[in-house]
Coordinates of C-alpha atoms and ligand atoms in Angstrom, one line a residue:
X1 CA 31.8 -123.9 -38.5
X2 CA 34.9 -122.0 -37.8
X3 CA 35.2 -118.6 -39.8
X4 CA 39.1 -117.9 -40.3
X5 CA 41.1 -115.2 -42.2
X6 CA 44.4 -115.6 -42.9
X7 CA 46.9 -112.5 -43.8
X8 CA 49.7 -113.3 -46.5
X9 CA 50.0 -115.1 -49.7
X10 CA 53.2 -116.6 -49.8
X11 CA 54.6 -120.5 -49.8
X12 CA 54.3 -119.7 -45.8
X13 CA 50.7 -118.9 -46.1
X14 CA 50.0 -121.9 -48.6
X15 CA 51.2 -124.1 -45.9
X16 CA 49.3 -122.0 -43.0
X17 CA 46.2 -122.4 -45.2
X18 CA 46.6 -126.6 -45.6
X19 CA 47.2 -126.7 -41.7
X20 CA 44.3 -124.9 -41.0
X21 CA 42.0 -126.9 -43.5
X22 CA 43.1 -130.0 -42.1
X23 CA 40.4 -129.3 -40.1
X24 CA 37.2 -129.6 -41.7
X25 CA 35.2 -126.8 -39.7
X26 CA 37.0 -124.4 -41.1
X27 CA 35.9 -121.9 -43.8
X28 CA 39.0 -119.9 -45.2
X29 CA 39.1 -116.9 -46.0
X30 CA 42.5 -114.8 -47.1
X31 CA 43.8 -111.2 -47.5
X32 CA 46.6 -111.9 -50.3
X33 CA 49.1 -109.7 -51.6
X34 CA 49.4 -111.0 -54.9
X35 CA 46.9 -114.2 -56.1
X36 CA 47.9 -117.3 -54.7
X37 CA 46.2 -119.9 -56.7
X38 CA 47.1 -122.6 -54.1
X39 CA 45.3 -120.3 -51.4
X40 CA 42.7 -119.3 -53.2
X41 CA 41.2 -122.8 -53.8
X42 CA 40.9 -123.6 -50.6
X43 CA 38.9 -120.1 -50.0
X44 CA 35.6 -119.3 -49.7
X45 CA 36.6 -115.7 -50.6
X46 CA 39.1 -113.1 -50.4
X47 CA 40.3 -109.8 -50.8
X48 CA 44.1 -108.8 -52.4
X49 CA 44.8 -106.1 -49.7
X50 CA 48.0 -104.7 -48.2
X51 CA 46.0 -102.2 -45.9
X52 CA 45.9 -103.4 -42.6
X53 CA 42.8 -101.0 -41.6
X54 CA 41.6 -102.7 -44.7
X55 CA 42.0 -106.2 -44.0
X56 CA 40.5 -105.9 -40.3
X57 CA 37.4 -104.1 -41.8
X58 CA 37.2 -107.5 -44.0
X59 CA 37.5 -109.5 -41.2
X60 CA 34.6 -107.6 -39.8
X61 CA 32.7 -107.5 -42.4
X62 CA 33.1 -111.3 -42.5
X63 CA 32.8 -111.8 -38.9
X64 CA 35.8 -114.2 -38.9
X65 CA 36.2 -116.0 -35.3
X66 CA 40.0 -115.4 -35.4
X67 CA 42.4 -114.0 -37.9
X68 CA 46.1 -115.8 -38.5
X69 CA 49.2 -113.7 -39.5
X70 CA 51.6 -115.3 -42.2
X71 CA 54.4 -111.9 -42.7
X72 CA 56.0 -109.7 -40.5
X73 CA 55.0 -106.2 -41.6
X74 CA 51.3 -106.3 -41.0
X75 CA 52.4 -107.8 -37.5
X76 CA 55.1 -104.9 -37.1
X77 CA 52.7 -102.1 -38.2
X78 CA 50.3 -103.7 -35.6
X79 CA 47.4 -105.3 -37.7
X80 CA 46.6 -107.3 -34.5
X81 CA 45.7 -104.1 -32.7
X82 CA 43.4 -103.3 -35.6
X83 CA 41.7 -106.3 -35.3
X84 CA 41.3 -105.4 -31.1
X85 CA 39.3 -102.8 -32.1
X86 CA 36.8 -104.9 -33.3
X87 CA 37.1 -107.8 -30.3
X88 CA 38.8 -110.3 -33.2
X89 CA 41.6 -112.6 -31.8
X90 CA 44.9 -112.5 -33.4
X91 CA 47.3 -115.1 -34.1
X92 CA 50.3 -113.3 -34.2
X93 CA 51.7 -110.4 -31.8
X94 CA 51.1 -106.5 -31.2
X95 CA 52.9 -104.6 -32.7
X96 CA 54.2 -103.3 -29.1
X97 CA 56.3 -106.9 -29.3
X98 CA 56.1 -107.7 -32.5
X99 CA 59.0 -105.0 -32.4
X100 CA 61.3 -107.8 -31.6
X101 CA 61.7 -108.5 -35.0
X102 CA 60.9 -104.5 -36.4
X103 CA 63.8 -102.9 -34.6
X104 CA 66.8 -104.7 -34.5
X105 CA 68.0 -102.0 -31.9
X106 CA 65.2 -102.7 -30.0
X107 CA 66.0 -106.4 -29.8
X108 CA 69.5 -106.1 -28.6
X109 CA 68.5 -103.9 -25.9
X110 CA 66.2 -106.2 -24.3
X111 CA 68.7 -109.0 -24.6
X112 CA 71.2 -106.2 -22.6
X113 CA 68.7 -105.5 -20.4
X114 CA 67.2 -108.6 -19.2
X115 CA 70.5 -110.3 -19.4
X116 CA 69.2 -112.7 -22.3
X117 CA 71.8 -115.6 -23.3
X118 CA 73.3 -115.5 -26.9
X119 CA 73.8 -111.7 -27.1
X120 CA 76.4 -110.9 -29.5
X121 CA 78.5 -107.7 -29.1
X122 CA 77.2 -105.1 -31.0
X123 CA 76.8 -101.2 -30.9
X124 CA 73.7 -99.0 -32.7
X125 CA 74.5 -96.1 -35.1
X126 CA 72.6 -93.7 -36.9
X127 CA 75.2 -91.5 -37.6
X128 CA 78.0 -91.7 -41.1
X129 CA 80.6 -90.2 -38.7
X130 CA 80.4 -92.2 -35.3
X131 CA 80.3 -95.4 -37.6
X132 CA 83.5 -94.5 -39.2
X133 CA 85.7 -93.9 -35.9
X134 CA 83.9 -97.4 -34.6
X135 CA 84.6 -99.5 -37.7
X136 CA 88.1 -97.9 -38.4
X137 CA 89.1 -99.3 -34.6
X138 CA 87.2 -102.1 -34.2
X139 CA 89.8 -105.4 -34.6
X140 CA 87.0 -108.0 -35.3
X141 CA 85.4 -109.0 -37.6
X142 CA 81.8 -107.8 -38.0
X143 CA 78.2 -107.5 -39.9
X144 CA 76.5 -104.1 -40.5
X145 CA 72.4 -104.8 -39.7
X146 CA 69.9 -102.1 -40.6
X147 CA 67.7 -101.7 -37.8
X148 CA 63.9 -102.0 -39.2
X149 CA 62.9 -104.4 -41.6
X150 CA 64.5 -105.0 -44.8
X151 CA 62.5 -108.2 -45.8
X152 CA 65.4 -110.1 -44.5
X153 CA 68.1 -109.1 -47.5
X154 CA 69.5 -105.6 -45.1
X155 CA 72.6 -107.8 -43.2
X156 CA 76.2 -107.7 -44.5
X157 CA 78.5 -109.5 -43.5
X158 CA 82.7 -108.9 -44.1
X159 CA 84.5 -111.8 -45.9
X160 CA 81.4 -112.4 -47.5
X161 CA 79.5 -109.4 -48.7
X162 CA 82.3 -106.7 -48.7
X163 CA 85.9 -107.2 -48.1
X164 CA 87.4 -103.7 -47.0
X165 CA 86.4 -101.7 -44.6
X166 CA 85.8 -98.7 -47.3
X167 CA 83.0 -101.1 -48.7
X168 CA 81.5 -100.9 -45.5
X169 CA 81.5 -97.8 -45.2
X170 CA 79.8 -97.1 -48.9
X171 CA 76.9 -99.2 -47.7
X172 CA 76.4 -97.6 -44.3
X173 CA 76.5 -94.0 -46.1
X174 CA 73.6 -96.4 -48.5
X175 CA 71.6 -97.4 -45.2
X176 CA 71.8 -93.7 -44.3
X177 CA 70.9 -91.8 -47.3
X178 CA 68.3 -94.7 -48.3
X179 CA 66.9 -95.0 -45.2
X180 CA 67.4 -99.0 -45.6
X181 CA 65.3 -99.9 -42.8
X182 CA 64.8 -96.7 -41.4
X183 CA 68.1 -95.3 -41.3
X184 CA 69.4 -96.7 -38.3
X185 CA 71.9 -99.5 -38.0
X186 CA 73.2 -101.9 -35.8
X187 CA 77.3 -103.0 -36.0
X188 CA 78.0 -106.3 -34.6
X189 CA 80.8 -109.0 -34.0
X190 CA 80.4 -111.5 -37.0
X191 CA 79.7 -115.2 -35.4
X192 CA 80.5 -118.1 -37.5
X193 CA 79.2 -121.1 -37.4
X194 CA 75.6 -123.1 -38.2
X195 CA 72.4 -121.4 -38.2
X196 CA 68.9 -123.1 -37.2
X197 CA 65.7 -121.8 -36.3
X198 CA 64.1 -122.6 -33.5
X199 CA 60.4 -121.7 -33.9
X200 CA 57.6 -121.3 -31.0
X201 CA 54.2 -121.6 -30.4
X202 CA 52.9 -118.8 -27.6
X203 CA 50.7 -117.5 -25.8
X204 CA 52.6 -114.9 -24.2
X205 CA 53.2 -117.4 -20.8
X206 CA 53.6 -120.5 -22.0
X207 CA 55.6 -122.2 -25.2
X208 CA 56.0 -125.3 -27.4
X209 CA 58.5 -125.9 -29.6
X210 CA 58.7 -127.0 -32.9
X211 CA 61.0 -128.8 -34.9
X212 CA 64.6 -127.3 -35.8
X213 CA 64.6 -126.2 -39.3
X214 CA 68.1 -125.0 -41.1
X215 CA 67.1 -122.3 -44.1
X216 CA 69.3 -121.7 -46.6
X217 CA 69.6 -117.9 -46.8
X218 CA 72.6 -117.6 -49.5
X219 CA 71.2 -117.3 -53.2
X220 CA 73.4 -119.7 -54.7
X221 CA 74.9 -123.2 -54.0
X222 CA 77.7 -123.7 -51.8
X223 CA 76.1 -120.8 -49.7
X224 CA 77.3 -118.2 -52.4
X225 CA 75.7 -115.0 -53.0
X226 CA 73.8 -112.3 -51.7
X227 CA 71.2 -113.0 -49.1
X228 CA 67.7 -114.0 -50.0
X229 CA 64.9 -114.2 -47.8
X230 CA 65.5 -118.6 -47.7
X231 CA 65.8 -120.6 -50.7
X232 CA 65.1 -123.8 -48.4
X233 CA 65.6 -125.5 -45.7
X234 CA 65.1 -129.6 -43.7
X235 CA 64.3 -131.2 -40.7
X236 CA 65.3 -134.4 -39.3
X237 CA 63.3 -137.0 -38.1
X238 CA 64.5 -136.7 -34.4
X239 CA 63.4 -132.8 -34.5
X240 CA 66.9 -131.8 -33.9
X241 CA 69.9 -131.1 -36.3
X242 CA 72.8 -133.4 -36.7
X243 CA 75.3 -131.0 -35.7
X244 CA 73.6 -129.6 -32.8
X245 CA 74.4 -130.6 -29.0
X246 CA 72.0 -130.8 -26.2
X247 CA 72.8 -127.7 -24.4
X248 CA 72.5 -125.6 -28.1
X249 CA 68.9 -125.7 -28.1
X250 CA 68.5 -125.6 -24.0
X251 CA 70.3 -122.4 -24.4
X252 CA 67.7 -121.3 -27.7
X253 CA 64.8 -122.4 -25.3
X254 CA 66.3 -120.3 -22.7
X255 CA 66.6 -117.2 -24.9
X256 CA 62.9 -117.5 -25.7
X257 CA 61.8 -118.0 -22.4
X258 CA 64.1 -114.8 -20.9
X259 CA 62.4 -113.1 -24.0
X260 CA 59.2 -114.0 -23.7
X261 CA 59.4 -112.8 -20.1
X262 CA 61.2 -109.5 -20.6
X263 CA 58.2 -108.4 -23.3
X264 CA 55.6 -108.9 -21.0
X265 CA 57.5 -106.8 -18.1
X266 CA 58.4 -104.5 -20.5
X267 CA 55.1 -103.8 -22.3
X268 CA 52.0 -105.6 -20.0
X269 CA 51.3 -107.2 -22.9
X270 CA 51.1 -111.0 -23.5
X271 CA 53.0 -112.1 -26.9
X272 CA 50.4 -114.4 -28.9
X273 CA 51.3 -116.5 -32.1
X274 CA 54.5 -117.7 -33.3
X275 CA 58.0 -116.6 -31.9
X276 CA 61.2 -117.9 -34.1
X277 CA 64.7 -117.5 -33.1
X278 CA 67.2 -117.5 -35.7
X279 CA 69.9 -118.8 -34.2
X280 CA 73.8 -119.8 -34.7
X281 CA 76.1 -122.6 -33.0
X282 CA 78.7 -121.2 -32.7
X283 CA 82.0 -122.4 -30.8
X284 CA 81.1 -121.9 -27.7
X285 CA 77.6 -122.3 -28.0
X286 CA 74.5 -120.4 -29.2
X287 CA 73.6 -117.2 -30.0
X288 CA 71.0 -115.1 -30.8
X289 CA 71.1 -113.8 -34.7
X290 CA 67.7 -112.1 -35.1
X291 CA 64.3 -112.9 -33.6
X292 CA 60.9 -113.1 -35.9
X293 CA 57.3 -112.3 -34.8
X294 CA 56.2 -115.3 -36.9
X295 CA 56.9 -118.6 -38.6
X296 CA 60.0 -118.7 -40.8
X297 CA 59.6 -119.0 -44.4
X298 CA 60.3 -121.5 -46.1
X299 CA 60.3 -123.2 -42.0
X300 CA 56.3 -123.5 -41.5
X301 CA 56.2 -125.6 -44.9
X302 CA 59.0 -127.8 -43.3
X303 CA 57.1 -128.1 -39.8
X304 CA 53.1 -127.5 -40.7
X305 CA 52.8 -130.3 -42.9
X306 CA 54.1 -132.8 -39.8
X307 CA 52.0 -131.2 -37.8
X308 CA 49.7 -134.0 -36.4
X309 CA 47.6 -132.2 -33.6
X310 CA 44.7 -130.0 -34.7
X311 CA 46.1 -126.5 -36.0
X312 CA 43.1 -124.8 -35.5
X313 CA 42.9 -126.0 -31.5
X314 CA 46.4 -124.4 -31.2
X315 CA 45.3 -121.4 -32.7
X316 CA 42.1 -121.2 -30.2
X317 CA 45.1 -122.1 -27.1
X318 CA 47.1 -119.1 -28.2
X319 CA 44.4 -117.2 -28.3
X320 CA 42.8 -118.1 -24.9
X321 CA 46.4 -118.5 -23.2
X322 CA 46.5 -121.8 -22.2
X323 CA 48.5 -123.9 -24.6
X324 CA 50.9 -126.7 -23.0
X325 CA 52.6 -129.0 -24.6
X326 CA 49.8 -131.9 -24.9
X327 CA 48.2 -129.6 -27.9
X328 CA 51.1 -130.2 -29.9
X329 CA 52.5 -133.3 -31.6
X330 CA 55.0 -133.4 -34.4
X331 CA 55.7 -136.8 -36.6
X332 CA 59.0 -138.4 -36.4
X333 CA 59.8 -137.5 -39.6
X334 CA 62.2 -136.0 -42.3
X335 CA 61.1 -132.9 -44.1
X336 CA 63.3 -131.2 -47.0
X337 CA 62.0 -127.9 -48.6
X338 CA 63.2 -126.7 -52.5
X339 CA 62.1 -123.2 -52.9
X340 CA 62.2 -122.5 -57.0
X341 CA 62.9 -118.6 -57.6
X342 CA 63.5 -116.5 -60.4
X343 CA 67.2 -116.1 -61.0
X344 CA 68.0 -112.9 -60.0
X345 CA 65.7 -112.8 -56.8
X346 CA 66.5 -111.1 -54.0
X347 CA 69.0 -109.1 -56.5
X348 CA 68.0 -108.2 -59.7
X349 CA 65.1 -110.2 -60.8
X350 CA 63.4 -110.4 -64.1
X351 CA 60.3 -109.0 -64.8
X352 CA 56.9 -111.6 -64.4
X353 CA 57.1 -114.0 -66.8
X354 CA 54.5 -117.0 -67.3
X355 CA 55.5 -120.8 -65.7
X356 CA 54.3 -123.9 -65.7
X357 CA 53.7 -126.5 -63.0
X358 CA 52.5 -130.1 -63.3
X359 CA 50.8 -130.7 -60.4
X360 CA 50.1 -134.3 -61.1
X361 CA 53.5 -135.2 -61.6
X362 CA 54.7 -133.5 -58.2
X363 CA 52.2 -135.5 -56.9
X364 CA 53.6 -138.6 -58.5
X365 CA 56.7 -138.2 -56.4
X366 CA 55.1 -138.2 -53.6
X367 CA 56.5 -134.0 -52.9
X368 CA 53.9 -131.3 -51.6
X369 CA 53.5 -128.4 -53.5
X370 CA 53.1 -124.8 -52.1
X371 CA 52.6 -121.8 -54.1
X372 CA 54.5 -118.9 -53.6
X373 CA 54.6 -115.1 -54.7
X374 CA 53.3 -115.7 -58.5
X375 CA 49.8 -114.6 -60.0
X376 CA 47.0 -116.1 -61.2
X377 CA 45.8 -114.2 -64.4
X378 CA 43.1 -116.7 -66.8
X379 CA 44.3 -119.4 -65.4
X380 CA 48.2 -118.9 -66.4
X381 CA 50.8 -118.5 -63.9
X382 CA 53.2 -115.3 -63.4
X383 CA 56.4 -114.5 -61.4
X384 CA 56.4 -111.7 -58.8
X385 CA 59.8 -110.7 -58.0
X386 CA 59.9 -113.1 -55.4
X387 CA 59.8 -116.8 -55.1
X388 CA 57.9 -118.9 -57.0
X389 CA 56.9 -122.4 -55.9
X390 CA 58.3 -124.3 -53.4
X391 CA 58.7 -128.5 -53.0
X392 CA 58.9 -130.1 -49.8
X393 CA 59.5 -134.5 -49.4
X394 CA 58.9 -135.5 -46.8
X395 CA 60.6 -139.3 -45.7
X396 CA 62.0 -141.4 -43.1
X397 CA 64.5 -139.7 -42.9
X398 CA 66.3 -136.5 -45.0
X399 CA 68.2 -138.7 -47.6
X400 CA 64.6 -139.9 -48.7
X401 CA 63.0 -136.5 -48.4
X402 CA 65.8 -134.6 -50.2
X403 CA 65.4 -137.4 -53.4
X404 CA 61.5 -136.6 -53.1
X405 CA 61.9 -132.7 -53.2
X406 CA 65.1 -132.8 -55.8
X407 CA 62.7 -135.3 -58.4
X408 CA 59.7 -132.6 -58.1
X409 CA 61.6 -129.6 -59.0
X410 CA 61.4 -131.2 -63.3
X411 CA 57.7 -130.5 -62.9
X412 CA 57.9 -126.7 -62.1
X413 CA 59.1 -125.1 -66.1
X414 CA 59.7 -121.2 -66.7
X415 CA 62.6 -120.0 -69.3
X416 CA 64.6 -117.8 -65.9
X417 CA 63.8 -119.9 -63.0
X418 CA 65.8 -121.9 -60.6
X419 CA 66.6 -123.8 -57.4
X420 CA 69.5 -124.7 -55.1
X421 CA 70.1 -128.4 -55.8
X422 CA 72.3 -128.3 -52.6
X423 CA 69.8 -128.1 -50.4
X424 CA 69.4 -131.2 -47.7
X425 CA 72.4 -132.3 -49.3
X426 CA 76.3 -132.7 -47.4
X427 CA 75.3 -132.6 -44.3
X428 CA 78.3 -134.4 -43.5
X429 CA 80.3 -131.8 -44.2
X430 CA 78.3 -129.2 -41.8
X431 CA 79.0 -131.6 -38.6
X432 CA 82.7 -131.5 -39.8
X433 CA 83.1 -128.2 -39.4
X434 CA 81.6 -127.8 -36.6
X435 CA 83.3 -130.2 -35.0
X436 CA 86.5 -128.2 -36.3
X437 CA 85.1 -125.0 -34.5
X438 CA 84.7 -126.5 -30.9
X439 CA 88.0 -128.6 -31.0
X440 CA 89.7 -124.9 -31.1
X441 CA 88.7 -124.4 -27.8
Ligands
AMP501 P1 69.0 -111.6 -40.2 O1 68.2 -110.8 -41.1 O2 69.4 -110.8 -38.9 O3 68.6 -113.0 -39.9 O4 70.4 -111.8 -40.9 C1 70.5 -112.4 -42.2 C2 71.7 -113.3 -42.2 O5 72.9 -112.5 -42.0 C3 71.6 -114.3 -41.0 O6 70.9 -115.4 -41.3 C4 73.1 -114.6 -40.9 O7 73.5 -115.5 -41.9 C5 73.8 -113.3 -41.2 N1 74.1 -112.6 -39.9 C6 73.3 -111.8 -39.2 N2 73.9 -111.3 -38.1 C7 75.1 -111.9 -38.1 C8 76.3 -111.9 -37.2 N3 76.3 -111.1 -36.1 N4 77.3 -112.6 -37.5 C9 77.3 -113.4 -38.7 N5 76.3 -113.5 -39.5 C10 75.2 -112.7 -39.3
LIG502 N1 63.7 -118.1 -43.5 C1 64.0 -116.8 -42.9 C2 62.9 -116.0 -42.5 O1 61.7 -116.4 -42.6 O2 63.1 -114.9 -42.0

């Protein structure tokens, strides 16, 4: 028997939670945040808990043989060094590096530092005045990133979130007074091109790679509207993305490797779980948008479920610090993820209203269902503010497993939901333009 707790309750976690009970030693156990009814069946018990003192006392109590991380703020507030104190293994970092994704500042120093690949210019502020003189000089264009975390909604960007440089400046003087994501900000140049995220397994030395996922960040089709923490994403069959050359993801493995490298001379300590790069082709090649101390969500529901080696032995290989590449097999197959939100999330969302999801239809189509951020109360479903439910088809290749997904999303009803058909969809038209981009140069 192998006694594991798992940290989160999102669509991420759902999918965490499957992985791991793929494997049938394991006995579940979770620390949600709101009550996942997809997690909690395959629980033998949990706690809803945001304390991570708290949650490591459980897994004491429990006397779990390792612990697994879904979300980044118990990583960044250092939940695994909680769970030190009590000689439990962690999957997922210290919050020493788990700062690569908790200060933004932090981040682009390293990459400065250790002369990482894919740094972007970029200055930090945390001052109304010094931001002005910068902005009112600087002849690029740029995006304004508060430094801490912002549960991935803090980054605006000029042409799409604010067109004048006095719009700007009202949200800096926002980040300031607000304290968005602790007050301090990053400015940096705007890159344009394709984003894809290029997740890791680690432990600390060594890293295998998972499949290439592109989210969908924008809340509305045609990538319109304010960002959202990912209203989907796919994978292709060959792990890669169609518009992506060779050298775009031997630079991204080089970034994680430099990175990887730098924490451990920074800090003495070894970086153990899952390290994602968000990252952009661009035209002259990649770049480094953010890194995450964890999987990606929606990513780990596009890349889990694929997952053909035992989950469980690549926890226990993170933990001891001796994965390699032979622990970890994907299938050769398409994966397309529908998340299904409230309208308004990320913005302005509703309050919890009840919705309702036919299982056994979803099932019919042949898509996967993972619960999200709703609550089970007498066995009806609520909203949170956040997502809902997501729907992932898997196929041949992404045509098929976009149909699949698409066909679930009838079976998912609420009176204020909904999804972004696009998604998986004109993929053509992404490989156009970045074709466009590098015939400029
Ligand atoms: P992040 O939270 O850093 O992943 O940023 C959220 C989104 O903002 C990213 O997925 C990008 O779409 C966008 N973004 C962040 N930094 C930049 C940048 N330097 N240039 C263009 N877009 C950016
Ligand atoms: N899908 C974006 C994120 O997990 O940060």
């Amino acid at each position: 028997m192998i006694k594991v707790l798992l940290v989160g309750s999102g669509g991420r976690e759902h999918a965490i939670a499957t992985a791991l009970k793929r494997n049938e030693e394991v006995k579940l156990y979770a620390a949600m945040f709101n009550k996942n009814p997809g997690i909690k069946r395959l629980c033998e018990g949990y706690i809803i808990e945001k304390d991570i003192k708290k949650i490591a006392e459980y897994a004491k109590n429990i006397s779990v043989d390792f612990v697994i991380v879904g979300p980044e703020d118990p990583l960044v507030h250092g939940i695994a060094n909680e769970l030190e104190k009590f000689d439990i293994p962690c999957v997922g970092p210290k919050k020493e590096v788990a700062i690569i994704e908790g200060e933004k500042i932090f981040a682009r120093r390293l990459m400065k530092k250790y002369n990482i690949p894919g740094i972007v210019e970029f200055k930090e502020f945390d001052n109304y005045e010094e931001a002005e003189k910068y902005l009112r000089s600087y002849n690029k264009e740029f995006a304004i990133k508060p430094s801490g975390l912002t549960g991935g909604k803090g980054v605006k960007v000029f042409g799409d979130h604010f067109k004048t440089i006095e719009e700007a400046l009202d949200y800096i003087r926002q980040i300031i007074e607000r304290k968005i994501g602790g007050g301090r900000f990053l400015i940096e140049e705007k890159i344009i091109g394709e984003e894809f995220s290029f997740q890791v397994f680690t432990d600390g030395k060594n890293f295998v790679e998972m499949p290439i996922v592109q989210d969908y960040k924008r809340a509305l089709e045609g990538d319109k509207g304010w960002n959202t923490g990912g209203m989907g994403s796919y994978s292709c069959e060959n792990h890669s993305l169609p518009f992506l050359e060779e050298r775009d993801i031997e630079t991204a493995r080089e970034i994680v490797k430099k990175t990887l490298e730098a924490l451990y001379k920074e800090t003495g300590i070894h970086y153990k779980g899952i390290l994602y790069a968000q990252c952009m082709a661009d035209k002259y090649g990649t770049r480094l948008i953010e890194f995450n101390c964890r999987f990606g969500d929606p990513e780990a529901m596009n890349v889990l479920p694929i997952l053909e080696s035992d989950f469980v032995e690549i926890c226990y290989k993170i933990i001891e610090g001796n994965l390699s590449k032979k622990h970890v097999k994907f299938k050769n197959l398409a994966t397309c993820c529908k998340y299904v939100a409230p309208i308004g999330y990320g913005l302005n969302p509703p309050k919890p209203f009840e919705v309702t999801i036919d299982e056994e239809g979803i099932k019919r189509e042949g898509a996967l269902l993972f619960y999200a951020s709703v609550n089970e109360e007498n066995g009806k479903i609520f909203t949170t503010t956040s997502r809902t439910v997501a729907l992932v088809g898997i196929g041949e290749n992404l045509e098929i497993a976009e149909k699949i997904a698409e066909n679930s999303t009838k079976y998912v009803k609420g009176e204020k939901l909904y999804h972004r058909r696009d998604i998986g969809r004109n993929i053509e038209e992404k490989i156009k333009r970045m074709k466009e981009l590098r015939k400029r140069i």
